[in-house]
Amino acid sequence: MGFNLPIYPIVPLVLALFAVLYVRSLSRWRARSGGRPFPPGPPTLPVVGNLLNTPGDRAWYAFQDLAAQYGDIIHFRTLGQSMIVLGSPEIINEYLEKRASNTSDRPQTPIINLLAQDTNLGLMPYGQRWRRYRRHFWQHFTSRAVEQYQSVTRSAAHQFLARLIEHPSEFNNHIRYTFLATVLKVVYGIGLTEDHDAYASTFEVSAEGVSQGFVPGKYIVEVLPFLKDVPRWVPGFGFQADFERWRAAVNDVKNVPFAHAREAMARGEGLDSIVAKTLAVVGGDDEPEDDHEEMVKGIGLVSYEGKHDPSRLFPKSGPALNSFSALQSFFLAMSQHPDIQKKAQAELDAAVGSGRMPEFSDSDSLVYVNAVIKETLRWHTVVPLSVAHATTADDELHGYFIPKGTVILPNIWACMHDPTVYEDPDAFRPERFIRDGKLDPAVQDPTSFVFGFGRRICPGRHFATASLFINVASVLHAFDITPALDADGRPVAIKHTQTPGFISFVPFPSQKSLDLCR
Ligand code: HEM
């Protein structure tokens, strides 16, 4: 027997039900937000919100333009997820530094586990576990601790020079190699002269996973996590094979150098590596036993593979690559400014002389070289939107409602290119940091921005700046950097731009673009 109920009485009932649900959710939202609006931002569409008008590639430029219209807190809401972009030093300082207790979380996605990145402290949610990992990591990278690595960093810089002499046009590869080798030595005790190619290629695959896996919207499991266990033979789930490959590489990155360090320790070698020192101290009362080894591996992983921003599209990431990008932009700036190079070299000649290479202890007398490094970090902003933070609770900022879980992006690039702070910001001009022959403390220091903010500030910053100093000073002391000449004998012109992505590089053309002379 069939039911032939007329449909028309149901329609008003359904409509009434929707109306009740709508009014209820509205009043709940009002209670939650205290009636405060979201911060201003571009217009939204029903349901999808800002899905179609959120800036994508190189978003830091568009965010700076939008700030002129909406102010220094811009709000985007996409499919129910809020994101704010902070556009000035004042608001960044207020929210990420002073109110860090609520703004130190990281956005979470199921992809983190699919890529075996759950022991990466750069991705961890704010909380006890992150605190423990960060504490162990930080004790090896304080400004004091980093002094112990000076001889390794210096030797790696000298090897870098030797490679540059041998194959000057491959400077991009040499830069990558020098940072990777330094980190492998400091973290795992793996020798600078050992063959690092196997590590480099595993690292490349794991970094590929990070770069592909976190592209927003690329994988359905990001929004429907329960699909993560569907096998790869199910139509539409072939991508699981990629995740398996990336996971395997990440696990190799965690396990292979770790095993190498362990074997060396068993022979009584490499006892001053970070892995050896951390293994010796883990195991405090608050630390779950089974997590010790994983934590040490995680500390190794983050040292050379690094962190990323799950909410953004980005290329291969990692601390070694942050430093790589900074040194790459130094080479470009020098090739474009022979006058600046000459000035820095004159300072090196006076302070160091021709009989030896620069030492860390020369730093105080190398004011101009230090200004070149500050200008390099400002001019080419390596991580233009930092790594996204997130709020852990509903909040209020300047009268606006900021819901729990809001993604926060500080526009570091905009702060470093604000013409009211740095006159002619696109010009490379180290002099802006110097007054009366000294570094001028009144000028906003890029190192207070480019390493991020608050409780999540880059714990590798002292290590990174020390490596940059010794590499920049050594290269300037040994070489003249000039643009390469094309087939017609004209200098190859390279315009300074920033590649899209989480870490932004200098897009050097594939042909030989620089020359180094001694
Ligand atoms: C020029 C070089 C570098 C730059 C520009 C840089 C920049 C950054 C930035 C912007 C952040 C995000 C901070 C935030 O969330 O507010 C960060 C986080 C981090 N960096 Fe660096 N970094 C560099 C080198 C390094 C090095 C050499 C290491 C390791 C030895 C390192 C390890 C980390 C770690 C572990 C985090 C995550 C911290 C956390 O989430 O608690 N970085 N870095």
XYZ file of C-alpha atoms and ligand atoms in Angstrom:
561
model
C 0.000 0.000 0.000
C 1.407 3.379 -0.967
C 1.182 6.655 0.939
C -0.353 9.404 -1.066
C 0.012 12.282 1.388
C -0.397 15.682 -0.281
C 2.983 17.491 -0.286
C 1.709 21.055 0.264
C 1.146 20.901 4.084
C 4.772 19.735 4.503
C 6.277 22.754 2.727
C 5.226 25.372 5.305
C 6.302 22.968 8.054
C 9.799 22.618 6.566
C 10.034 26.371 6.026
C 8.969 26.999 9.615
C 11.567 24.510 10.836
C 14.328 26.273 8.861
C 13.178 29.644 10.193
C 13.346 28.358 13.791
C 16.821 26.865 13.231
C 18.008 30.077 11.574
C 16.728 32.304 14.409
C 18.241 29.942 16.991
C 21.674 29.903 15.366
C 21.517 33.675 14.921
C 20.790 34.244 18.599
C 23.551 31.773 19.578
C 25.992 33.604 17.301
C 24.906 36.944 18.838
C 25.518 35.579 22.332
C 28.911 34.210 21.275
C 30.122 37.325 19.463
C 28.554 39.791 21.900
C 26.974 41.388 18.829
C 30.416 42.471 17.586
C 31.000 42.375 13.821
C 33.872 40.679 12.038
C 36.714 43.006 11.071
C 36.230 44.632 7.667
C 37.172 42.745 4.537
C 36.245 42.117 0.905
C 32.560 41.327 0.234
C 31.433 37.723 0.774
C 29.123 35.491 -1.284
C 26.451 33.322 0.386
C 27.781 29.951 1.668
C 31.248 30.159 0.033
C 32.110 33.534 1.586
C 35.457 34.828 0.263
C 36.328 31.609 -1.586
C 36.509 33.427 -4.910
C 38.125 36.707 -3.849
C 40.823 35.679 -1.361
C 44.196 36.607 -2.923
C 46.253 33.564 -3.977
C 49.795 33.725 -5.391
C 52.056 36.331 -3.792
C 49.081 37.380 -1.672
C 51.264 39.737 0.401
C 51.103 42.368 -2.377
C 47.303 42.199 -2.655
C 46.941 42.216 1.141
C 48.971 45.430 1.282
C 46.649 47.057 -1.305
C 43.566 45.820 0.559
C 44.921 47.309 3.799
C 44.676 50.765 2.194
C 40.930 50.108 1.835
C 40.082 48.055 4.938
C 42.759 48.984 7.480
C 45.395 46.877 9.204
C 43.046 44.036 10.238
C 41.456 42.451 7.147
C 38.970 39.615 7.547
C 38.226 36.786 5.103
C 35.660 34.064 5.742
C 35.656 30.977 3.553
C 33.231 28.088 4.095
C 32.829 29.102 7.731
C 36.586 29.497 8.424
C 37.809 32.950 9.454
C 41.218 34.356 8.562
C 42.655 37.760 9.454
C 45.631 39.487 7.891
C 47.534 41.900 10.144
C 49.144 44.690 8.163
C 51.187 46.910 10.521
C 53.915 46.455 13.154
C 51.634 47.933 15.822
C 48.757 45.495 15.330
C 51.134 42.522 14.906
C 52.868 43.442 18.137
C 49.582 43.920 19.961
C 48.003 40.670 18.859
C 50.844 38.168 18.309
C 53.237 39.396 21.003
C 51.195 40.956 23.806
C 48.218 38.638 23.478
C 50.217 35.538 22.587
C 48.350 33.365 25.109
C 45.453 33.235 22.630
C 47.310 33.592 19.319
C 49.993 30.898 19.416
C 48.090 27.962 17.942
C 48.673 26.574 14.423
C 45.884 25.696 11.955
C 45.399 21.911 11.928
C 44.639 19.615 9.003
C 44.477 15.787 8.674
C 47.243 16.081 6.063
C 49.766 16.581 8.886
C 49.288 12.969 9.995
C 49.036 11.661 6.452
C 52.517 13.073 5.869
C 53.878 11.699 9.173
C 54.592 15.273 10.279
C 52.963 14.990 13.697
C 56.313 15.227 15.509
C 57.163 18.476 13.699
C 56.986 21.154 16.375
C 56.418 23.883 13.789
C 53.016 22.337 13.004
C 51.919 21.282 16.463
C 48.911 22.770 18.171
C 49.774 25.107 21.030
C 49.904 23.089 24.245
C 51.983 20.871 26.526
C 53.482 18.666 23.830
C 54.572 21.624 21.666
C 56.032 23.329 24.779
C 58.097 20.241 25.603
C 59.426 19.817 22.061
C 60.208 23.521 21.761
C 61.998 23.622 25.117
C 64.293 20.766 24.081
C 64.896 22.352 20.661
C 65.499 25.861 22.003
C 68.185 24.904 24.508
C 70.438 24.002 21.558
C 69.751 27.185 19.626
C 69.936 30.037 22.152
C 72.456 32.744 21.194
C 74.863 31.201 23.724
C 74.403 27.633 22.463
C 74.859 28.684 18.845
C 78.399 29.897 19.644
C 79.407 26.230 19.966
C 78.615 25.682 16.297
C 80.832 28.509 15.033
C 83.670 26.251 13.935
C 81.264 23.990 11.972
C 79.548 26.966 10.351
C 82.876 28.560 9.483
C 84.262 25.330 7.958
C 81.077 24.907 5.926
C 81.424 28.513 4.686
C 85.021 27.821 3.593
C 83.932 24.675 1.765
C 81.243 26.751 0.137
C 83.953 29.124 -1.172
C 85.980 26.172 -2.480
C 82.936 24.874 -4.361
C 82.241 28.333 -5.755
C 85.800 28.517 -7.085
C 85.435 25.121 -8.715
C 81.972 25.628 -10.273
C 80.974 29.290 -9.891
C 77.833 29.066 -12.013
C 76.333 26.416 -9.714
C 76.164 28.793 -6.777
C 72.480 27.955 -6.175
C 73.334 24.286 -5.533
C 76.322 25.225 -3.397
C 74.191 27.466 -1.160
C 71.635 24.691 -0.628
C 74.396 22.234 0.107
C 76.249 24.426 2.584
C 73.209 24.868 4.837
C 72.172 21.215 4.606
C 75.696 20.068 5.475
C 75.890 22.467 8.439
C 72.592 21.260 9.877
C 73.490 17.566 9.400
C 76.766 18.098 11.244
C 75.333 20.145 14.105
C 72.181 18.071 14.611
C 73.388 14.531 13.841
C 77.179 14.773 13.921
C 77.318 13.703 10.246
C 80.668 14.953 8.852
C 80.849 17.950 6.543
C 82.927 16.026 4.051
C 80.632 12.980 3.931
C 78.531 12.378 0.846
C 75.239 14.129 1.525
C 73.553 13.267 -1.765
C 71.414 10.443 -0.340
C 70.175 12.700 2.465
C 69.567 15.525 -0.006
C 67.423 13.379 -2.305
C 65.289 11.919 0.522
C 64.878 15.419 1.849
C 63.718 16.556 -1.608
C 60.968 13.892 -1.728
C 59.745 14.629 1.783
C 59.766 18.348 0.994
C 57.801 17.611 -2.184
C 55.155 15.962 0.023
C 55.003 19.041 2.192
C 54.743 21.307 -0.836
C 52.066 19.229 -2.615
C 50.186 17.749 0.306
C 49.249 21.066 1.874
C 47.976 22.817 -1.242
C 44.563 24.024 -0.008
C 41.663 22.095 -1.507
C 43.866 19.667 -3.455
C 42.998 16.548 -1.439
C 39.461 15.691 -0.339
C 40.719 14.197 2.961
C 41.539 17.715 4.070
C 37.826 18.479 4.399
C 36.523 14.891 4.894
C 39.118 13.335 7.243
C 37.179 10.067 7.600
C 38.230 9.240 4.011
C 41.894 9.054 4.965
C 41.898 5.244 5.207
C 40.252 4.573 1.840
C 42.733 2.360 -0.068
C 44.453 3.613 -3.182
C 42.778 1.096 -5.531
C 39.380 2.757 -4.958
C 38.683 4.970 -7.999
C 39.537 8.581 -7.178
C 41.912 7.630 -4.347
C 45.055 6.961 -6.380
C 46.622 9.926 -4.575
C 47.086 7.667 -1.533
C 50.125 6.243 -3.358
C 51.700 9.698 -3.328
C 51.066 10.029 0.388
C 52.649 6.598 0.969
C 55.756 7.696 -0.961
C 55.981 11.022 0.883
C 55.380 9.372 4.265
C 58.159 6.892 3.538
C 60.527 9.773 2.686
C 59.580 11.704 5.833
C 60.174 8.581 7.898
C 63.579 8.175 6.226
C 64.378 11.811 6.967
C 63.518 11.092 10.600
C 65.123 7.652 10.889
C 68.194 7.407 8.633
C 70.335 10.272 9.986
C 69.065 9.396 13.483
C 70.275 5.795 13.109
C 73.580 7.110 11.769
C 73.937 9.343 14.849
C 73.045 6.419 17.171
C 75.648 4.133 15.574
C 78.274 6.858 15.892
C 77.331 7.340 19.552
C 77.729 3.607 20.157
C 81.308 3.979 18.873
C 81.796 6.925 21.233
C 81.664 9.445 18.373
C 79.428 12.434 17.640
C 78.609 12.896 21.315
C 78.318 16.642 20.934
C 75.566 16.459 18.276
C 72.159 17.824 19.240
C 70.623 14.355 18.851
C 73.173 12.845 21.248
C 72.746 15.644 23.774
C 68.954 15.510 23.632
C 68.913 11.726 24.026
C 71.012 12.158 27.142
C 68.560 14.503 28.841
C 65.045 13.445 27.756
C 62.976 11.668 30.301
C 61.857 14.258 32.814
C 58.844 13.451 34.980
C 56.416 15.167 32.648
C 57.567 13.231 29.589
C 55.801 10.072 28.462
C 58.449 7.322 28.081
C 57.393 6.125 24.609
C 57.631 9.625 23.178
C 61.346 10.215 23.923
C 62.820 8.814 20.758
C 60.043 10.228 18.584
C 60.666 13.640 20.075
C 64.385 13.519 19.347
C 63.634 12.436 15.779
C 61.088 15.247 15.522
C 63.688 17.777 16.653
C 66.014 16.492 13.950
C 63.232 16.633 11.362
C 62.284 20.216 12.103
C 65.908 21.349 12.075
C 66.361 20.565 8.482
C 62.995 19.950 7.014
C 61.260 22.676 8.929
C 57.750 23.926 9.287
C 55.148 25.112 6.861
C 51.915 26.876 6.792
C 49.055 24.455 6.156
C 46.743 27.267 5.189
C 48.879 28.500 2.304
C 50.186 27.246 -0.969
C 53.946 26.993 -0.729
C 56.914 25.329 -2.359
C 59.508 23.134 -0.713
C 60.120 24.355 2.780
C 62.633 24.052 5.562
C 65.055 26.097 7.610
C 67.898 25.154 5.276
C 65.793 26.663 2.497
C 64.946 29.840 4.433
C 68.649 30.531 4.824
C 69.178 29.455 1.196
C 66.669 32.048 -0.012
C 68.280 34.805 2.091
C 71.780 34.069 0.758
C 70.441 33.771 -2.790
C 69.002 37.301 -2.571
C 72.333 38.572 -1.199
C 74.065 37.295 -4.364
C 71.524 39.066 -6.551
C 71.767 42.358 -4.635
C 75.570 42.313 -4.835
C 75.572 41.609 -8.564
C 73.351 44.658 -9.040
C 75.310 46.995 -6.745
C 79.071 46.989 -7.333
C 79.341 50.208 -5.294
C 77.858 48.526 -2.195
C 80.107 45.535 -2.695
C 83.200 47.759 -2.899
C 82.226 49.540 0.316
C 81.753 46.243 2.189
C 85.043 44.893 0.812
C 86.895 48.045 1.879
C 85.520 47.547 5.398
C 86.632 43.892 5.356
C 90.090 44.830 4.111
C 90.481 47.324 6.944
C 89.101 45.091 9.709
C 90.291 41.647 8.587
C 93.152 42.318 6.184
C 94.226 40.160 3.280
C 96.050 37.459 5.252
C 93.054 35.619 6.711
C 89.320 34.980 6.375
C 86.677 36.771 8.486
C 85.904 35.364 11.939
C 82.766 35.699 14.055
C 84.775 37.912 16.391
C 85.145 40.481 13.568
C 81.412 41.166 13.604
C 81.548 44.305 15.796
C 83.961 46.024 13.454
C 81.958 45.073 10.343
C 79.130 47.592 10.670
C 78.553 47.931 6.928
C 78.567 44.145 6.352
C 75.967 43.782 9.127
C 73.891 46.518 7.479
C 74.097 44.583 4.174
C 72.695 41.506 5.989
C 69.839 43.506 7.552
C 69.019 45.042 4.183
C 69.113 41.596 2.527
C 66.592 40.254 5.050
C 64.366 43.321 4.572
C 64.588 43.698 0.786
C 63.817 40.066 -0.014
C 61.321 38.873 2.591
C 61.979 35.135 2.817
C 58.722 34.169 4.563
C 56.477 37.070 3.502
C 53.378 36.032 5.478
C 55.221 34.194 8.254
C 53.766 30.861 9.340
C 50.067 31.112 10.143
C 49.104 31.410 13.797
C 45.582 30.627 15.049
C 43.421 31.632 18.009
C 42.575 29.097 20.700
C 39.448 30.899 21.984
C 36.840 33.421 20.852
C 38.289 36.890 21.165
C 37.799 40.596 20.625
C 40.246 42.833 18.777
C 39.654 46.564 18.386
C 35.916 45.999 18.867
C 35.730 43.184 16.285
C 34.818 39.547 16.894
C 37.610 37.013 16.262
C 36.214 33.458 16.543
C 38.177 30.550 18.012
C 40.305 28.886 15.322
C 40.762 32.073 13.276
C 43.873 31.800 11.091
C 46.203 34.809 11.566
C 48.651 35.946 8.893
C 51.029 38.814 9.716
C 52.036 40.595 6.516
C 55.785 40.752 7.156
C 56.466 41.789 3.556
C 54.255 44.880 3.969
C 56.053 45.882 7.197
C 59.417 45.503 5.458
C 58.275 47.572 2.459
C 56.438 50.384 4.195
C 57.688 53.599 2.512
C 56.962 55.623 5.655
C 59.462 53.461 7.560
C 61.961 52.576 4.801
C 62.248 55.309 2.190
C 62.201 53.886 -1.364
C 61.617 50.360 -0.010
C 62.321 48.501 -3.257
C 65.844 49.930 -3.416
C 68.695 47.935 -1.820
C 70.320 50.480 0.476
C 72.280 49.253 3.552
C 73.074 52.874 4.504
C 69.534 53.236 5.842
C 70.630 51.256 8.931
C 73.736 53.317 9.699
C 74.142 56.595 11.519
C 77.430 58.193 12.621
C 79.327 55.057 11.631
C 77.183 52.762 13.823
C 74.069 50.655 13.348
C 71.213 53.059 14.086
C 68.914 51.630 16.813
C 66.207 54.119 15.800
C 65.612 52.303 12.493
C 63.141 49.421 12.645
C 65.258 46.237 12.681
C 64.162 43.615 10.089
C 65.387 40.812 12.364
C 62.520 41.707 14.736
C 60.066 40.814 11.942
C 61.384 38.261 9.523
C 61.647 35.490 12.126
C 58.024 35.772 13.206
C 56.430 36.645 16.502
C 55.424 35.848 20.059
C 55.727 32.347 21.475
C 56.151 30.856 17.991
C 59.058 33.108 16.982
C 61.669 31.182 14.963
C 63.853 29.307 17.463
C 66.534 28.928 14.756
C 67.042 32.690 14.337
C 70.422 32.968 16.095
C 71.739 30.004 14.133
C 70.387 31.473 10.878
C 71.884 34.944 11.425
C 75.251 33.488 12.485
C 75.376 31.330 9.310
C 74.389 34.297 7.160
C 77.060 36.495 8.719
C 79.962 34.112 8.164
C 78.866 33.202 4.627
C 78.238 36.815 3.537
C 81.489 38.120 5.074
C 83.522 35.234 3.592
C 82.043 35.567 0.094
C 82.573 39.345 0.047
C 86.145 38.942 1.255
C 86.950 36.368 -1.422
C 84.997 37.369 -4.527
C 83.569 40.108 -6.711
C 80.050 39.160 -7.732
C 79.010 40.451 -11.160
C 76.195 39.639 -13.571
C 77.185 37.017 -16.168
C 77.535 38.174 -19.783
C 75.188 36.897 -22.456
C 76.237 35.685 -25.938
C 76.502 39.323 -27.097
C 78.685 40.278 -24.158
C 75.915 42.176 -22.375
C 75.275 41.668 -18.623
C 72.374 39.270 -17.968
C 69.715 41.471 -16.357
C 67.851 39.866 -13.456
C 64.922 41.734 -11.999
C 64.361 41.258 -8.295
C 61.010 39.549 -7.735
C 59.739 37.108 -5.141
C 58.524 33.658 -6.218
C 55.022 32.687 -5.027
C 54.766 30.336 -2.068
C 55.288 30.116 1.641
C 59.058 30.538 1.330
C 59.794 33.037 -1.400
C 62.928 32.646 -3.500
C 64.720 34.765 -6.073
C 63.753 33.362 -9.489
C 67.241 33.118 -11.002
C 67.057 32.249 -14.713
C 68.221 28.742 -15.498
C 71.143 29.942 -17.615
C 74.314 31.184 -15.963
C 73.339 34.494 -14.415
C 76.244 35.509 -12.148
C 80.009 35.584 -12.350
C 82.435 35.411 -9.466
C 85.972 36.751 -9.788
C 88.749 36.758 -7.249
C 66.800 33.125 7.223
C 66.434 32.020 7.862
C 65.120 31.801 8.567
C 63.962 32.550 8.526
C 63.688 33.854 7.745
C 62.982 31.888 9.386
C 61.702 32.350 9.609
C 60.771 31.711 10.414
C 59.423 32.186 10.633
C 58.822 33.451 10.014
C 58.808 31.308 11.467
C 57.369 31.378 11.975
C 57.329 32.141 13.275
C 55.916 32.392 13.743
O 55.083 31.486 13.675
O 55.605 33.527 14.165
C 59.756 30.261 11.790
C 59.482 29.177 12.603
C 60.384 28.168 12.876
N 61.711 28.120 12.462
Fe 62.682 29.488 11.293
N 63.559 30.767 9.923
C 64.853 30.665 9.465
C 65.776 29.697 9.777
C 65.557 28.659 10.659
C 66.549 27.681 11.061
C 68.005 27.682 10.578
C 65.934 26.787 11.912
C 66.478 25.571 12.621
C 67.712 25.370 12.921
C 64.541 27.213 12.049
C 63.588 26.557 12.809
C 62.276 26.968 12.956
C 61.268 26.234 13.727
C 61.466 24.909 14.470
C 60.077 26.976 13.661
C 58.725 26.620 14.275
C 58.577 27.225 15.655
C 57.252 26.908 16.326
O 56.261 26.640 15.652
O 57.212 26.960 17.574
N 64.359 28.338 11.284
N 60.948 30.538 11.139
